[in-house]
Short mmCIF file of C-alpha atoms in Angstrom, two decimals:
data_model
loop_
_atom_site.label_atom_id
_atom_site.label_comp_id
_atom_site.label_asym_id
_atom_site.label_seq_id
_atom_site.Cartn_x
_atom_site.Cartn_y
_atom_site.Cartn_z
CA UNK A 1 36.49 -96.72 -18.84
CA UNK A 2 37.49 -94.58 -21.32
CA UNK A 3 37.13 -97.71 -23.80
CA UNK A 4 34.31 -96.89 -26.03
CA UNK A 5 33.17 -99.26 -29.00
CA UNK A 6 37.20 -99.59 -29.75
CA UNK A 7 37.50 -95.84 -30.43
CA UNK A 8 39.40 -94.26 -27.16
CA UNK A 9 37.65 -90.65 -26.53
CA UNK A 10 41.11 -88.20 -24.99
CA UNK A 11 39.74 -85.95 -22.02
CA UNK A 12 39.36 -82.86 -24.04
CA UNK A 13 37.08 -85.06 -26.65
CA UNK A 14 35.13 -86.48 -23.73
CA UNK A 15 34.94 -83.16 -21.79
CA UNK A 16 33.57 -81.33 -25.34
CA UNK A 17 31.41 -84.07 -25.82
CA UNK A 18 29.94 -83.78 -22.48
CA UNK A 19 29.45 -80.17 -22.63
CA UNK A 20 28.12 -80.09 -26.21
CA UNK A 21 25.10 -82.66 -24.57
CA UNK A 22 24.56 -81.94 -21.66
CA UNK A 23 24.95 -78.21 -20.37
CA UNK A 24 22.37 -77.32 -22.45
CA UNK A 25 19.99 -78.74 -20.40
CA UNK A 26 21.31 -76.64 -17.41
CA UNK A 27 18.48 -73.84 -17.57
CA UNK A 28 15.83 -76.63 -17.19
CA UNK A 29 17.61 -78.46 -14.33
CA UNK A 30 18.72 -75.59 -12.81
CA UNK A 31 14.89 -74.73 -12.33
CA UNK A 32 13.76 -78.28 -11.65
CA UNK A 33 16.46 -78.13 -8.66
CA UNK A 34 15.13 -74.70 -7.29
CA UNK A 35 11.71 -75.63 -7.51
CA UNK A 36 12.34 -78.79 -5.16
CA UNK A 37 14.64 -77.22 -3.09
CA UNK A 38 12.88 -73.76 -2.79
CA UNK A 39 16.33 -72.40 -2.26
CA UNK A 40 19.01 -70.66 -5.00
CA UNK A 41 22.43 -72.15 -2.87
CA UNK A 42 21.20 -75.62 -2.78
CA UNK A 43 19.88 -75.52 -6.12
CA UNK A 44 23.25 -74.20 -7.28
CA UNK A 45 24.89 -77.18 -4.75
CA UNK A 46 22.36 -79.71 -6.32
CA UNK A 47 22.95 -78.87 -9.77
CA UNK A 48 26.44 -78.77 -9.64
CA UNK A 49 26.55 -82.19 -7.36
CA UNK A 50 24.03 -83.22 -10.64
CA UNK A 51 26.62 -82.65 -12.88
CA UNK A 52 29.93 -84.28 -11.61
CA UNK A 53 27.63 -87.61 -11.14
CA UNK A 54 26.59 -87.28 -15.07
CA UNK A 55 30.38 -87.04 -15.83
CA UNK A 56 31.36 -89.69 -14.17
CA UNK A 57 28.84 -92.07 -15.36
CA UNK A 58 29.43 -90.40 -19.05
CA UNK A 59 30.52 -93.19 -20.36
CA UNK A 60 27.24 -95.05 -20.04
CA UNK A 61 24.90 -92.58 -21.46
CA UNK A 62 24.26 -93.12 -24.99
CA UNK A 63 25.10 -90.23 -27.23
CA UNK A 64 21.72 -88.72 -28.73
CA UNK A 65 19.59 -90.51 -26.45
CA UNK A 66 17.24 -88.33 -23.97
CA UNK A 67 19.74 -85.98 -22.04
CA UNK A 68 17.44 -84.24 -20.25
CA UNK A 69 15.26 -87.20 -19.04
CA UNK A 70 18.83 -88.72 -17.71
CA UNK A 71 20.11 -85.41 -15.98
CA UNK A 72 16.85 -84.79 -14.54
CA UNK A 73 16.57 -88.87 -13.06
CA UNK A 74 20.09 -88.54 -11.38
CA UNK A 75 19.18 -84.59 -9.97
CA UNK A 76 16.18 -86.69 -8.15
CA UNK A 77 17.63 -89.15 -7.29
CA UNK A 78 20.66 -86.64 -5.27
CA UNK A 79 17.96 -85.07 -3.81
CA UNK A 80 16.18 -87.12 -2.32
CA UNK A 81 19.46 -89.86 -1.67
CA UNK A 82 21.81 -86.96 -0.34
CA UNK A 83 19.55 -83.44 0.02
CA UNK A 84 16.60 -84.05 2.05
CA UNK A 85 18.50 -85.35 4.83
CA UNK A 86 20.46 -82.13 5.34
CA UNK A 87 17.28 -80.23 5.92
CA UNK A 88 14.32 -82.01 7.54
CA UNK A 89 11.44 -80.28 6.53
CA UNK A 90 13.60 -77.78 3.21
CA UNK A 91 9.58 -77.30 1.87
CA UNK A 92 8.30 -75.71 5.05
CA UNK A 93 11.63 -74.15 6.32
CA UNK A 94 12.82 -72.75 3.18
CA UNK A 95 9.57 -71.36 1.61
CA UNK A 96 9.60 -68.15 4.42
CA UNK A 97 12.90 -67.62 2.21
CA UNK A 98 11.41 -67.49 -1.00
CA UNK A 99 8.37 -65.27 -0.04
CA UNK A 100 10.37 -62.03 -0.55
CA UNK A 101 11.59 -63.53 -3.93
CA UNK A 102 7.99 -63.71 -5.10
CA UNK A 103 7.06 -60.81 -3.72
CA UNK A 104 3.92 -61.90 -2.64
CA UNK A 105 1.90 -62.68 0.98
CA UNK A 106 1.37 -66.49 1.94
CA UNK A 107 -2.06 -67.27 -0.46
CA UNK A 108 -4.82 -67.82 2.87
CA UNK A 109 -2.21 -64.81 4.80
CA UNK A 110 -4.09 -62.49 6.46
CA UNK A 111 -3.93 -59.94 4.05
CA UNK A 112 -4.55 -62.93 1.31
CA UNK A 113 -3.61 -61.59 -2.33
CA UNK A 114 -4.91 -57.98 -1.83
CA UNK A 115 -1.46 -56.93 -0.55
CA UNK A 116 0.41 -58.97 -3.04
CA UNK A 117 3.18 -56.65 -5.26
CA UNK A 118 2.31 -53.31 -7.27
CA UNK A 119 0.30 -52.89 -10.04
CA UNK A 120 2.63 -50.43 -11.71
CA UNK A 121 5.52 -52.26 -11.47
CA UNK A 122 4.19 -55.92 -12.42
CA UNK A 123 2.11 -56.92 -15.32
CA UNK A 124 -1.08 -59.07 -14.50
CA UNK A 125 0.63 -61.78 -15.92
CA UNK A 126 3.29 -61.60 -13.22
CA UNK A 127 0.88 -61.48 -10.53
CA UNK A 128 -0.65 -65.01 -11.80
CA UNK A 129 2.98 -66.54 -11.71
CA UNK A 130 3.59 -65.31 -8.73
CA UNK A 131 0.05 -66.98 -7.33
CA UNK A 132 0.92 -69.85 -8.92
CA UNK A 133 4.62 -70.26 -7.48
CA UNK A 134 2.86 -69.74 -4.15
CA UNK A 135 0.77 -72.49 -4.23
CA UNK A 136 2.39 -74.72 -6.16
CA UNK A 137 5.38 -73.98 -3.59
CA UNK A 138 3.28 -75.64 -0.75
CA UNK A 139 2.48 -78.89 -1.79
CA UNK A 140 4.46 -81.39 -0.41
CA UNK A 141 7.48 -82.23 -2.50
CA UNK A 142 6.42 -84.76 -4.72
CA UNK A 143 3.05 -83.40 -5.56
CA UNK A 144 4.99 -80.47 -6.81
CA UNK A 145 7.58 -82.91 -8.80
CA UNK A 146 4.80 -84.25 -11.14
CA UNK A 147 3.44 -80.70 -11.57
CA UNK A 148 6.46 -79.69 -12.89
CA UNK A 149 7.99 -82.50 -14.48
CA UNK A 150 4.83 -82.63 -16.62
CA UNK A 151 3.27 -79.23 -17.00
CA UNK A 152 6.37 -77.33 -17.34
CA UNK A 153 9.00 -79.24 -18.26
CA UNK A 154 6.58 -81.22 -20.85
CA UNK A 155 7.95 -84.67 -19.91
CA UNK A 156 5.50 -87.84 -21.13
CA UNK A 157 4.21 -90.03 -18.51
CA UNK A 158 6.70 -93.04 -19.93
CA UNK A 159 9.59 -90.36 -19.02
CA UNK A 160 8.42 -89.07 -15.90
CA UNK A 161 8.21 -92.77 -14.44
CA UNK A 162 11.82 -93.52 -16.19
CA UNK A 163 12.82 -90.10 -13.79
CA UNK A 164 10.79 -90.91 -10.87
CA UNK A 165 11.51 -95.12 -10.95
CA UNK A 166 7.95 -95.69 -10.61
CA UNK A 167 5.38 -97.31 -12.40
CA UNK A 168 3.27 -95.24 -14.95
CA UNK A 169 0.07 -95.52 -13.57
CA UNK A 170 1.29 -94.32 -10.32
CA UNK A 171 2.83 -91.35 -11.77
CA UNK A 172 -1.12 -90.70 -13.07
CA UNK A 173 -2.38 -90.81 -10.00
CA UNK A 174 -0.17 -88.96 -8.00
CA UNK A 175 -0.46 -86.62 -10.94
CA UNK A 176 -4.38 -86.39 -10.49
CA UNK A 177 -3.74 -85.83 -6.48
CA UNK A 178 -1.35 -83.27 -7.22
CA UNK A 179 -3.24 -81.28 -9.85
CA UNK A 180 -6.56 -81.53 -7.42
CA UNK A 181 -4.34 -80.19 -4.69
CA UNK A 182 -3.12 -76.78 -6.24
CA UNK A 183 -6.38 -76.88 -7.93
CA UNK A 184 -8.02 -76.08 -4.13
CA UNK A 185 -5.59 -73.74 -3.57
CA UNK A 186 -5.87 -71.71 -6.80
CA UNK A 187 -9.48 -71.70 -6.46
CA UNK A 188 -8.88 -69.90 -3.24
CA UNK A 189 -6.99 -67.09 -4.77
CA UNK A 190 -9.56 -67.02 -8.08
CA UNK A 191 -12.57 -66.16 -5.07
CA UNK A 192 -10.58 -63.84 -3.12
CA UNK A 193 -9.97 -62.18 -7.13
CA UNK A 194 -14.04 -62.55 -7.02
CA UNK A 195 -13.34 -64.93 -9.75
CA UNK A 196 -16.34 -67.70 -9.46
CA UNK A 197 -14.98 -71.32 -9.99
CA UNK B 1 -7.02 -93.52 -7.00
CA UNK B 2 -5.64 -95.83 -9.59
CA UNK B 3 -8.29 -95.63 -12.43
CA UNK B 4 -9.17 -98.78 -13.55
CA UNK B 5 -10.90 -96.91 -17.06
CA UNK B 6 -8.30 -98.61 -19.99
CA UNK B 7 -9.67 -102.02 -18.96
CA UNK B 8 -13.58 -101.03 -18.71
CA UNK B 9 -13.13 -98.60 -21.17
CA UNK B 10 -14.91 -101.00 -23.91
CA UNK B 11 -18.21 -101.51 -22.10
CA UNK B 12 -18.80 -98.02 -21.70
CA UNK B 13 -21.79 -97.61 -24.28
CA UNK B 14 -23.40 -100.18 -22.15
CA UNK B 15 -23.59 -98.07 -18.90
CA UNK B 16 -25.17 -95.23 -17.68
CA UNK B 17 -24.62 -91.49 -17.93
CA UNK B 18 -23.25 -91.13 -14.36
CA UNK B 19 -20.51 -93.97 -15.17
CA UNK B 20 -19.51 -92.34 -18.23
CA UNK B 21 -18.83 -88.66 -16.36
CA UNK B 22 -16.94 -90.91 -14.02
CA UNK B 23 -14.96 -92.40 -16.39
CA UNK B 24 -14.40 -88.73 -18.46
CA UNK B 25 -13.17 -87.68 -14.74
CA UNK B 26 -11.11 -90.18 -14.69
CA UNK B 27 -9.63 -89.13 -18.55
CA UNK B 28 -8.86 -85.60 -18.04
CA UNK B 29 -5.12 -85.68 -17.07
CA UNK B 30 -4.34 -87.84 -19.94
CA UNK B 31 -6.38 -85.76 -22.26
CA UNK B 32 -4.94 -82.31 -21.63
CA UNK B 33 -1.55 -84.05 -21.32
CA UNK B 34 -2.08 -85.53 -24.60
CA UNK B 35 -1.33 -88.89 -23.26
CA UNK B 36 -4.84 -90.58 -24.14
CA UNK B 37 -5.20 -93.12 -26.96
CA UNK B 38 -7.50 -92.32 -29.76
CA UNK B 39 -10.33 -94.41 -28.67
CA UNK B 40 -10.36 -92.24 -25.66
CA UNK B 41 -10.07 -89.25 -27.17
CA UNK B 42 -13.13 -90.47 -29.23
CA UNK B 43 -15.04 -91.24 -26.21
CA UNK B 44 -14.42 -88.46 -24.51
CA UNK B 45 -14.73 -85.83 -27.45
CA UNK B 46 -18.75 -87.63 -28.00
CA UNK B 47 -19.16 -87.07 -24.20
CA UNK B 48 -18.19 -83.40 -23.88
CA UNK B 49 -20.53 -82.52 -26.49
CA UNK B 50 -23.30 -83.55 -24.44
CA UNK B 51 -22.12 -82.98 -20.93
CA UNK B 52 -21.85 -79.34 -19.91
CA UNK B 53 -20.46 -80.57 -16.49
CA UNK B 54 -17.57 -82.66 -17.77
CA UNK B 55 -17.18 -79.85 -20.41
CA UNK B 56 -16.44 -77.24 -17.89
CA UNK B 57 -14.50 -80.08 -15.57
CA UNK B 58 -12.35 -80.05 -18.75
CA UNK B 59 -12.07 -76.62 -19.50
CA UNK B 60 -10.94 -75.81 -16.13
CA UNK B 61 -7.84 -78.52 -15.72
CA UNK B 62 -7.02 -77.53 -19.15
CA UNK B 63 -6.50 -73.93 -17.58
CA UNK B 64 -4.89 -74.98 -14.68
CA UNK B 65 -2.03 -76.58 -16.73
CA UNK B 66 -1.99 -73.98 -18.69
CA UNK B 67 -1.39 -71.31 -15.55
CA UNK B 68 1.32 -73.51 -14.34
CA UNK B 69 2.97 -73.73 -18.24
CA UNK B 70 2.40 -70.48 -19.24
CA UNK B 71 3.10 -68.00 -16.79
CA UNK B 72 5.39 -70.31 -13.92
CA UNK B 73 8.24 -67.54 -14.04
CA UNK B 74 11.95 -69.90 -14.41
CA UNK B 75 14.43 -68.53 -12.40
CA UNK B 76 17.61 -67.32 -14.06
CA UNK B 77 20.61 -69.46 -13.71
CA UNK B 78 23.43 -67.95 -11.52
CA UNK B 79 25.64 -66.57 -14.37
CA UNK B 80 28.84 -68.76 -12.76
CA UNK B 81 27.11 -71.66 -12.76
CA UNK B 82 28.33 -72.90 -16.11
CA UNK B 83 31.69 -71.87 -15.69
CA UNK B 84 32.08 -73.64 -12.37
CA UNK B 85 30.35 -76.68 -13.29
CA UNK B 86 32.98 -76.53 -16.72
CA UNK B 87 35.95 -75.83 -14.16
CA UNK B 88 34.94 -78.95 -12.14
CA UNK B 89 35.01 -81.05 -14.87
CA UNK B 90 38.06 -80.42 -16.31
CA UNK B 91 39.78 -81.26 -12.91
CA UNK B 92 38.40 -84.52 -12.87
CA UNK B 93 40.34 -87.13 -14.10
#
């Protein structure tokens, strides 16, 4: 294994190697994790679990190609080989958990938005990211994949299908259900701002 | 679901206004994702100069990616995370 193109890597050269590429990705996968898992422990368990897979599979990643694309394929793949069967339903069971994270009321609660955080404390733009974790938070699991694979992590379609093993013009159209989906339930939230949409 | 507009695409100046909205519809996600080829992004740039409706249709996803790019808060990485994750690796043979 440790056998690479004749030149034999020692553990510390492999282990600096492996650092050097791929922690930096960390912050993104770290995220990616927490928003499928909607929980901090398992996204801590999942990225870590993430991580000893990638190093012992180092040896078939090829140096400079897309780390983050890789990482982000085999944290998937955990999750949905090894994660979602620890917790049945982890979207509707763990999302009461986050609430007091965001600080903010379910979006169609019964106080809706008016009761969401305080306007001294948090900025306007905090109050949209907060909206936006909300709904984004509810739609089921891979709706919210594609949302974030693509509008925050900035992954091309050809990548996101490489992550997702499926083909590109399903990731589009899961992509247009998804977006169509938190697009209802931001529109929500912009009328109960008395936004008209 | 699955848009069938990269292999019609070339008839479009043959069909009708309703058709074309359809297809500009259909476009959106790859335009605002900057995944459209330029003969799309030709099409659809002559169509939104004379269609308010798709105009606004376009405005509005472009917004909605932005809301979810620009102001999604990340969540901070647990400070031992790297550590840990270094730790664990070292012990591995």
């Amino acid at each position: 294994m440790s056998e690479q193109t004749g030149k034999q890597l020692s553990k510390e050269e492999k282990d600096a190697r492996f650092e050097a590429e791929l922690l930096p990705v960390l912050d993104p996968l770290y995220n990616f994790a927490y928003r499928l898992t909607l929980d901090e422990d398992d996204a801590n368990d999942l990225v870590q679990e993430t991580y000893l897979k990638a190093y012992r599979f180092f040896d078939y990643f090829e140096q400079g190609t897309n780390a983050k694309a890789w990482l982000f394929r085999i944290l998937k793949n955990s999750f949905i080989n090894e994660f979602r069967k620890k917790s049945k339903q982890p979207a509707k069971v763990d999302y009461s958990e986050v609430e007091g994270y965001y600080n903010s009321d379910d979006v169609e609660g019964e106080g809706g938005v008016a009761t969401t955080t305080d306007m001294r404390t948090e900025s306007v733009q905090d109050l949209i990211g907060d909206e936006v974790a909300s709904a984004l938070n509810t739609l089921p699991v891979d709706f919210r994949t594609v949302i974030i694979l693509c509008d925050l992590e900035g992954f091309t379609y050809e990548e996101m299908a490489k992550i997702l093993d499926i083909p590109i013009g399903t990731v589009r159209s899961r992509l247009h259900r998804a977006r169509n989906s938190l697009k209802e339930k931001l529109e929500n939230y912009a009328k109960t701002m008395g936004y008209n949409s | 679901m699955e848009t069938k507009f990269t292999e019609t695409y070339p008839n479009v100046s043959e069909e009708g206004r309703e058709t074309d909205c359809e297809k500009v519809v259909n476009l959106l996600d790859l335009i605002i994702d900057g995944e459209a080829s330029s003969d799309e992004q030709t099409f659809f740039k002559a169509h939104i100069e004379d269609c308010v409706t798709c105009f606004e249709s376009h405005q509005k996803q472009r917004l909605m990616k932005s809301l979810v790019s620009g102001h999604l808060k990340r969540v901070l990485v647990p400070a031992s995370l790297a550590s840990s994750i270094k730790a664990k690796i070292q012990q591995t043979a």
